[in-house]
Short mmCIF file of C-alpha atoms and ligand atoms in Angstrom, two decimals:
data_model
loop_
_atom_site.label_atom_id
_atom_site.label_comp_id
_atom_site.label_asym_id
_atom_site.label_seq_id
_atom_site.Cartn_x
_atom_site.Cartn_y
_atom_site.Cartn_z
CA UNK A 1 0.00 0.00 0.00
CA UNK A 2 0.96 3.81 -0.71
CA UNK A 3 0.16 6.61 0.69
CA UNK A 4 -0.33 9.76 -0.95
CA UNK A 5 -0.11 13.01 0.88
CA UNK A 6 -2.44 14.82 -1.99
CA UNK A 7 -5.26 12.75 -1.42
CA UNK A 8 -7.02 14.95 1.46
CA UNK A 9 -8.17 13.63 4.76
CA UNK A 10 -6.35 10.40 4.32
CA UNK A 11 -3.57 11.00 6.77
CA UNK A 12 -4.23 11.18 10.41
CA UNK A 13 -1.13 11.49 13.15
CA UNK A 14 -3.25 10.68 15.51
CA UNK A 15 -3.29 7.34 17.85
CA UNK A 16 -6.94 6.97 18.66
CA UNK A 17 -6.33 5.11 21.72
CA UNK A 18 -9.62 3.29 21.10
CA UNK A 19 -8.63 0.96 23.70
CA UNK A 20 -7.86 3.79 26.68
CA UNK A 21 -11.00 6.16 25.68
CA UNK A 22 -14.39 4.31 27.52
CA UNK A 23 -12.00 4.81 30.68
CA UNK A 24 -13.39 8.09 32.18
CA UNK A 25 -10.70 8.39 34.84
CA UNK A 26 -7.73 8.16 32.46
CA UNK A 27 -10.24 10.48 29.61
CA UNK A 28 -10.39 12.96 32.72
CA UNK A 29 -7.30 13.13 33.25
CA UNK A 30 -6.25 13.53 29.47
CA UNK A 31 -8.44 16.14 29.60
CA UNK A 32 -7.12 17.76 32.44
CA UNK A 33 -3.37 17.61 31.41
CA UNK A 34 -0.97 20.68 30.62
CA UNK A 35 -0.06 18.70 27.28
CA UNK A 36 -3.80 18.67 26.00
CA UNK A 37 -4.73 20.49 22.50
CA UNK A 38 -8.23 21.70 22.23
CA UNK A 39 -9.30 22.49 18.28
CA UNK A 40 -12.50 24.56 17.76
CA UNK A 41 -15.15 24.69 15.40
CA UNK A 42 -17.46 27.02 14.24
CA UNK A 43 -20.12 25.29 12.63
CA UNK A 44 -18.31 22.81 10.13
CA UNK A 45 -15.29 25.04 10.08
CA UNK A 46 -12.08 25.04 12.29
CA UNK A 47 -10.20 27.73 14.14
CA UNK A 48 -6.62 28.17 12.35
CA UNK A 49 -4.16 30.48 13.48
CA UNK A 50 -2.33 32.56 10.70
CA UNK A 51 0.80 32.39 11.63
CA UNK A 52 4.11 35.64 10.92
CA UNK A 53 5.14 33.39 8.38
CA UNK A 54 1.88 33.06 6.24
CA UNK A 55 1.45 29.41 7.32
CA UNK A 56 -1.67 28.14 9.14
CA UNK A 57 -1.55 26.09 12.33
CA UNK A 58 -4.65 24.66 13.96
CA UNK A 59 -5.67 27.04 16.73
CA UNK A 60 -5.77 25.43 20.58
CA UNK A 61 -8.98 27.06 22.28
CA UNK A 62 -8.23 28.66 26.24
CA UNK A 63 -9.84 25.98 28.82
CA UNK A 64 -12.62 28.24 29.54
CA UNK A 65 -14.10 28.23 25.69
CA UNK A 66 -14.19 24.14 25.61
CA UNK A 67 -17.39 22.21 26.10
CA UNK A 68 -18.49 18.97 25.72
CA UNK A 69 -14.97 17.88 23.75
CA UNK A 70 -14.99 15.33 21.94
CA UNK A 71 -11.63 12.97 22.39
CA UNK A 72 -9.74 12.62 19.14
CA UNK A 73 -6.69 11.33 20.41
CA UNK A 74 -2.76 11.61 21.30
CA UNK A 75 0.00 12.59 19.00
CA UNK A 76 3.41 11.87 19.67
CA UNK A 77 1.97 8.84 22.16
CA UNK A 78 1.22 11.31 24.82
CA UNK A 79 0.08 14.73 23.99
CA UNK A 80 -3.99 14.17 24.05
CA UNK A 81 -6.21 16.21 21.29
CA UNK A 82 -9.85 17.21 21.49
CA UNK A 83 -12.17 19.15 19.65
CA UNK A 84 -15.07 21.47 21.26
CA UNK A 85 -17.96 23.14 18.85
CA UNK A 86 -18.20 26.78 19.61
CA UNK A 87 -21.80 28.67 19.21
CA UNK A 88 -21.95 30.36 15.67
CA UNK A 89 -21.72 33.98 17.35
CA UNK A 90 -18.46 33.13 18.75
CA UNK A 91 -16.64 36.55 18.81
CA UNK A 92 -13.33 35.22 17.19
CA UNK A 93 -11.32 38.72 17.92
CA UNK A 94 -11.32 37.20 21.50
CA UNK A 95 -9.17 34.68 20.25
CA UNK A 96 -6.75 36.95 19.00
CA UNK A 97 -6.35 38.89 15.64
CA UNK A 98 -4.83 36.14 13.93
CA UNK A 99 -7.46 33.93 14.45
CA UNK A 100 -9.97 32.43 11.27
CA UNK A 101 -12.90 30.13 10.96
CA UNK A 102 -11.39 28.70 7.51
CA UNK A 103 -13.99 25.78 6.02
CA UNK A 104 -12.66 21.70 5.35
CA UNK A 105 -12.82 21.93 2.04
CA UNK A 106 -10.91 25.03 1.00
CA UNK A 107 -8.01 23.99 3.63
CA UNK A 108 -8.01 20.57 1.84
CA UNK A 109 -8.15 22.27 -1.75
CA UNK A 110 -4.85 24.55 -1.29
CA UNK A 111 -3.12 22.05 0.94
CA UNK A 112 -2.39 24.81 3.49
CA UNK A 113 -2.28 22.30 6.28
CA UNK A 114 0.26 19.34 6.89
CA UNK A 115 -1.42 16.06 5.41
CA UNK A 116 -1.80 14.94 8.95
CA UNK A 117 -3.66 17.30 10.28
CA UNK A 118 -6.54 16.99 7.40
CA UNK A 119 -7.39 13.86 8.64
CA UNK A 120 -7.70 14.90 12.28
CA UNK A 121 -10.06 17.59 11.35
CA UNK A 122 -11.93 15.09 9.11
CA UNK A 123 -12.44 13.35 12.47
CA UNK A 124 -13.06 15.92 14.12
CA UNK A 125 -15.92 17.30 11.68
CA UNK A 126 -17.66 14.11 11.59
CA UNK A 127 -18.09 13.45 15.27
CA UNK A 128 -18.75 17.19 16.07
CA UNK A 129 -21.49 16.90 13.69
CA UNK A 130 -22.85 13.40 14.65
CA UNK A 131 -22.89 14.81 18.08
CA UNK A 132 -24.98 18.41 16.84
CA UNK A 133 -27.47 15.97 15.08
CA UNK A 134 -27.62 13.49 17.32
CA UNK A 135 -28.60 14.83 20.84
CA UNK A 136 -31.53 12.39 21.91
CA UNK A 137 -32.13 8.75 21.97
CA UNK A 138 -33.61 7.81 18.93
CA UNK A 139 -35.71 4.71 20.52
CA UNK A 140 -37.08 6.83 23.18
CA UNK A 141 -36.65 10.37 22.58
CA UNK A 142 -34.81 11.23 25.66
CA UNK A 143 -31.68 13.78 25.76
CA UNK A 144 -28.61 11.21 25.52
CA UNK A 145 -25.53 11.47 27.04
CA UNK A 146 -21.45 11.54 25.56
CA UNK A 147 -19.49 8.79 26.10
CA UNK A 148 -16.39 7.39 25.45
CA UNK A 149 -15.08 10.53 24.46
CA UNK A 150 -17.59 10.79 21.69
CA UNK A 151 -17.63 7.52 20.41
CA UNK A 152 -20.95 6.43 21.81
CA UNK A 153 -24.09 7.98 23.46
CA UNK A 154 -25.94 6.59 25.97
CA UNK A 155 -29.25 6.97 27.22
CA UNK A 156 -30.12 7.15 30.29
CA UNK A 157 -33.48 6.53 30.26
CA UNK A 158 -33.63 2.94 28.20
CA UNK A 159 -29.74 2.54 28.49
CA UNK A 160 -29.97 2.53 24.36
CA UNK A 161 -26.59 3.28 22.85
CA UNK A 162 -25.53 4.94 19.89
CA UNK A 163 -22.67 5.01 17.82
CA UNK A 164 -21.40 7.45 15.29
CA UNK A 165 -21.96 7.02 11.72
CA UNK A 166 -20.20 6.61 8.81
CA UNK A 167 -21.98 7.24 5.41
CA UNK A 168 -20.33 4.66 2.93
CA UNK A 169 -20.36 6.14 -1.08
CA UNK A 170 -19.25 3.72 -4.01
CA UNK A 171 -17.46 6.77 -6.50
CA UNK A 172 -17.00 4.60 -9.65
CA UNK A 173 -14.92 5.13 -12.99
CA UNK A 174 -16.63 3.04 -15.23
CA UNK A 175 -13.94 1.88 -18.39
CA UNK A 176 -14.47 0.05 -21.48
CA UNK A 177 -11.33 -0.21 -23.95
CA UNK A 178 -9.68 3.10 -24.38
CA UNK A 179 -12.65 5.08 -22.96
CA UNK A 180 -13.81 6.02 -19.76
CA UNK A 181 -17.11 7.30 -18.50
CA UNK A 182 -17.54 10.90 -16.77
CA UNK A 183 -20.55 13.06 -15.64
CA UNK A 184 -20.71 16.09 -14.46
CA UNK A 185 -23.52 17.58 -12.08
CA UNK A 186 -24.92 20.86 -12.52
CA UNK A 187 -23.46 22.18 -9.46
CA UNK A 188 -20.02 21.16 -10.15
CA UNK A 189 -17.21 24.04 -11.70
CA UNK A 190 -17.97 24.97 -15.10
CA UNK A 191 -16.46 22.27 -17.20
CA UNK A 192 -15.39 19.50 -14.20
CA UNK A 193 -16.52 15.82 -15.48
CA UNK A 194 -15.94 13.65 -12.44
CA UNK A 195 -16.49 9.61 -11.71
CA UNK A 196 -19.73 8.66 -11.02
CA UNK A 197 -20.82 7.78 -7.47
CA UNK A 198 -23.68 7.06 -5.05
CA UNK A 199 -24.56 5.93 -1.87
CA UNK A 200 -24.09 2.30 -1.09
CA UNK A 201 -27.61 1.22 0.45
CA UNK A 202 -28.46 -0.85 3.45
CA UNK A 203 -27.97 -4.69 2.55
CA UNK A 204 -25.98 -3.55 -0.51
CA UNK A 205 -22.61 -4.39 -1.58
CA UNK A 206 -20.02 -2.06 -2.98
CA UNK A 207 -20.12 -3.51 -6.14
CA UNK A 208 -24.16 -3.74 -6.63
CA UNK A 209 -24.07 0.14 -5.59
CA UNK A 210 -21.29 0.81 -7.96
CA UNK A 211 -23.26 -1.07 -11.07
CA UNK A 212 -27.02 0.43 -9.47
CA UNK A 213 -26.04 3.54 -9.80
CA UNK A 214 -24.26 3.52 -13.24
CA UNK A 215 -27.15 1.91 -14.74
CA UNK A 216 -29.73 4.79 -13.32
CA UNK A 217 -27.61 7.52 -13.81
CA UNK A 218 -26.12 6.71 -17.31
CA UNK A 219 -28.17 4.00 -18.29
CA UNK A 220 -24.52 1.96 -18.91
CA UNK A 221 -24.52 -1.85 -17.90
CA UNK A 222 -21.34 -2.13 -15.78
CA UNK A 223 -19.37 -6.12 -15.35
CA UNK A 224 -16.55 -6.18 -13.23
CA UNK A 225 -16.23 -4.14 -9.98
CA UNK A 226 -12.02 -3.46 -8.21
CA UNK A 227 -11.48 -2.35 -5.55
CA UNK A 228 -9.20 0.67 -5.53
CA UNK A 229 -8.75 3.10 -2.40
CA UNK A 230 -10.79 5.08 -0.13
CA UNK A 231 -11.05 8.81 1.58
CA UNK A 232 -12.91 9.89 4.20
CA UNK A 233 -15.09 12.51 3.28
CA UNK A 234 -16.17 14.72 6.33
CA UNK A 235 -19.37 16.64 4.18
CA UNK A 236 -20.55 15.73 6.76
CA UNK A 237 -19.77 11.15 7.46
CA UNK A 238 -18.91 10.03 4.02
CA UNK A 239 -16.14 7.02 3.52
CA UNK A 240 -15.63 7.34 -0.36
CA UNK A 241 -14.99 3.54 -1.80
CA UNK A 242 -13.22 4.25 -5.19
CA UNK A 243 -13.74 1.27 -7.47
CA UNK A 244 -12.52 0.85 -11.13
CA UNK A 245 -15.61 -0.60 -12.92
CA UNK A 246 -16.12 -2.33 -16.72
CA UNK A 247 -18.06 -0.89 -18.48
CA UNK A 248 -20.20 -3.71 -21.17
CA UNK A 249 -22.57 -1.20 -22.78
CA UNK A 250 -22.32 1.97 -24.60
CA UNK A 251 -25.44 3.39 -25.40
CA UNK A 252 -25.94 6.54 -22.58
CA UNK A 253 -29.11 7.22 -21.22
CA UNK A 254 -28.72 10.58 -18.60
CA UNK A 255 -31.06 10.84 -15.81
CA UNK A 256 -31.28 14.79 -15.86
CA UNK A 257 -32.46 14.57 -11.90
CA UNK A 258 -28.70 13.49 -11.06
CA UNK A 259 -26.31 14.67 -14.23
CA UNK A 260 -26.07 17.75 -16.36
CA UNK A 261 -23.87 15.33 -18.96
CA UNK A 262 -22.18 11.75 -18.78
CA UNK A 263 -19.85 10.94 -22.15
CA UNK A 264 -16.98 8.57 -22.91
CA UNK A 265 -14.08 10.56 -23.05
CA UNK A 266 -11.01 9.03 -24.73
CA UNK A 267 -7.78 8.44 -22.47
CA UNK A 268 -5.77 11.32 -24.52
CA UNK A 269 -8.72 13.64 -23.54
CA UNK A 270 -8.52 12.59 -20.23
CA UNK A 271 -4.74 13.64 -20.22
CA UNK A 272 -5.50 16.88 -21.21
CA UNK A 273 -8.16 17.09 -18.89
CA UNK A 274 -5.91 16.45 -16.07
CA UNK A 275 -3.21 18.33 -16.73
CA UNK A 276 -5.28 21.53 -18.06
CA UNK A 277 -4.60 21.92 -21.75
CA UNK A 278 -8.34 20.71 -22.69
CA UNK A 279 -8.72 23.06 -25.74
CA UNK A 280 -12.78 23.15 -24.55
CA UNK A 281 -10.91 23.77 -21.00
CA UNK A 282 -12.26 20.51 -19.75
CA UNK A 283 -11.23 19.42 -16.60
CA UNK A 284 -11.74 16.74 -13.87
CA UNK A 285 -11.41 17.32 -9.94
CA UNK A 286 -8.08 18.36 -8.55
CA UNK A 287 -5.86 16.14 -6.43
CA UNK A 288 -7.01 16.47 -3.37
CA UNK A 289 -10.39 14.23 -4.00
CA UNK A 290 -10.34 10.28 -4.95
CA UNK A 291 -11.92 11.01 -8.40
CA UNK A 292 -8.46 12.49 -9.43
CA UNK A 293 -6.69 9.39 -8.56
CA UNK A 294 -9.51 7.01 -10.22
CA UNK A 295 -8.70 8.95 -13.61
CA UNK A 296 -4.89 8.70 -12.93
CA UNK A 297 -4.82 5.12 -12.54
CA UNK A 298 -7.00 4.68 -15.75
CA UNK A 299 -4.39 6.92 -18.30
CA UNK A 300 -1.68 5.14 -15.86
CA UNK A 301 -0.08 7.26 -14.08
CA UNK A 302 -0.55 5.74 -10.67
ZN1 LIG B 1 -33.63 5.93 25.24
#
C-alpha cells in the first residue's frame, strides 16, 4: 500500500487510543493535562491560526471556551487532542487577531495544512457533527448522554446506545477499452466531469451500488467491480470507496435529476483534462479528492 499526501483527509497522526477512551478516569485526566490540544469549530469550520510566516496552524482554544470535547486522540503517544464546537456567534477577535474560521474543504483544496492534520479535522468534523445531530435517543426520545469521548451515546433513560456514523459512497470510474465514462452535475465548476458515485444502500454491496447507480444515472450496464482506495469525506460522514468498474454497454441514457452530462471521453482527452490543456478547457477534480486518482490510474499514471 501507498500513501499519498495529496489525497485529502487520508492522513491522520493521531493514535486513537480506542482501547484507553471508555475509561473516564484516564479520559479525565487527558483532559485535564498541561499537554492537551483543544481544536474549535465554528459550525463545520475550524479555528486556524495565521501564523508571521503566512502558514496556518490549527488554533488550541483557552480551557474556559471548551465544552463537551470530543476525544480525538494523542500525538506523539502522549500529547492528548480534542475538539469542542463553539456557538456560531463566537466573537473570534477574542481569540486573537490572527485567528480564522477557515472551512474543510478550502483547507483541503490549497493544501495549506500538513497532510496529517486533514485527517484529524476530518475526524473531528464528523463526530462534532454526529454529536450536533444526534442529541436524543432515537428509541425513546430522551436527551442522551457523551461517552467514550464521543464515540458512543448513551441513554439514560432505556440505556440505548448509539454510535457514530459513517456514510459509505461507491465513486466509480466506469472503463471500457480506451474510454472512460464521466458526468458532471450541474453544481459542479464549469467544465469539471468527475467519476460517477452514489450511496451504497443498506444490505448492498459495494459492487451492486457501484453497477445500481451507473445503470440509473447513465443508463450503462457495468461487469466487473475493483477495488481501488478510499477517503474519508467529512461533508458531513462520508467514507468514499473508489472502485474501477467495466463498463459492457455503450449506449448513454442521462437521468437529468442526477447529471447535467455523462460521455466517454477518450484516455488522450482525459490527459488533457488532467493536466489543463483541454482546448474546450475541460477538466476533472483536482488532487485532493479520490476522483483524481480514479482517472490517474485509468491513463496510468498511478
Ligand atoms: Zn432511550
Amino acid at each position: 500500500m501507498f500513501l499519498d499526501d495529496s489525497l485529502a483527509f487520508t492522513l491522520n497522526s493521531l493514535d486513537r487510543m480506542a482501547q484507553r477512551r471508555s475509561d473516564a478516569e484516564w479520559l479525565a485526566r487527558q483532559a485535564a493535562s498541561a499537554e492537551a490540544r483543544h481544536l474549535g469549530f465554528i459550525g463545520e469550520r475550524p479555528l486556524v491560526v495565521l501564523n508571521p510566516l503566512g502558514g496556518l496552524a490549527l488554533y488550541s482554544l483557552p480551557q474556559s471556551s471548551v465544552r463537551e470535547p470530543v476525544f480525538l486522540g494523542c500525538e506523539d503517544g502522549e500529547k492528548p487532542i480534542f475538539a469542542s464546537q463553539l456557538p456560531e456567534e463566537q466573537d473570534l477577535s477574542a481569540f486573537g487577531e490572527a485567528v480564522k474560521a477557515i472551512d474543510l474543504r478550502s483547507l483541503a483544496m490549497q493544501s495549506i495544512l500538513p497532510p496529517a492534520m486533514l485527517g484529524v479535522l476530518a475526524q473531528a468534523r464528523t463526530l462534532l457533527h454526529w454529536h450536533a445531530t444526534h442529541r436524543f435517543c432515537s428509541r425513546c426520545g430522551v436527551a442522551s448522554e457523551m461517552r467514550d469521548g464521543g464515540y458512543r451515546r448513551h441513554c439514560p433513560a432505556c440505556h440505548a446506545d448509539h454510535f457514530p456514523r459513517t456514510d459509505p459512497v461507491s465513486i466509480m470510474l466506469v472503463t471500457r477499452g480506451d474510454h472512460c465514462l464521466l458526468g458532471r452535475q450541474a453544481r459542479f465548476a464549469p467544465g469539471m466531469y468527475s467519476a460517477l458515485a452514489g450511496f451504497i444502500e443498506p444490505g448492498e454491496t459495494i459492487e451492486e451500488a457501484a453497477r445500481r447507480e451507473v445503470f440509473e444515472e447513465a443508463g450503462i450496464k457495468v461487469g466487473r467491480v475493483d477495488y481501488h482506495s478510499s477517503q474519508p469525506w467529512p461533508f458531513p460522514a462520508n467514507l468514499m470507496i473508489g472502485v474501477m468498474a467495466e463498463g459492457l454497454s455503450e449506449e448513454i441514457t442521462i437521468d437529468r435529476t442526477e447529471l447535467e452530462d455523462a460521455r466517454w471521453f477518450p484516455r488522450a482527452e482525459v490527459k488533457a483534462m488532467l493536466e489543463g490543456t483541454h482546448p474546450a478547457g475541460l477538466t476533472v477534480p483536482a488532487p485532493f479528492a479520490i476522483a483524481n486518482r480514479l482517472v490517474r490510474r485509468f491513463v496510468g499514471e498511478t
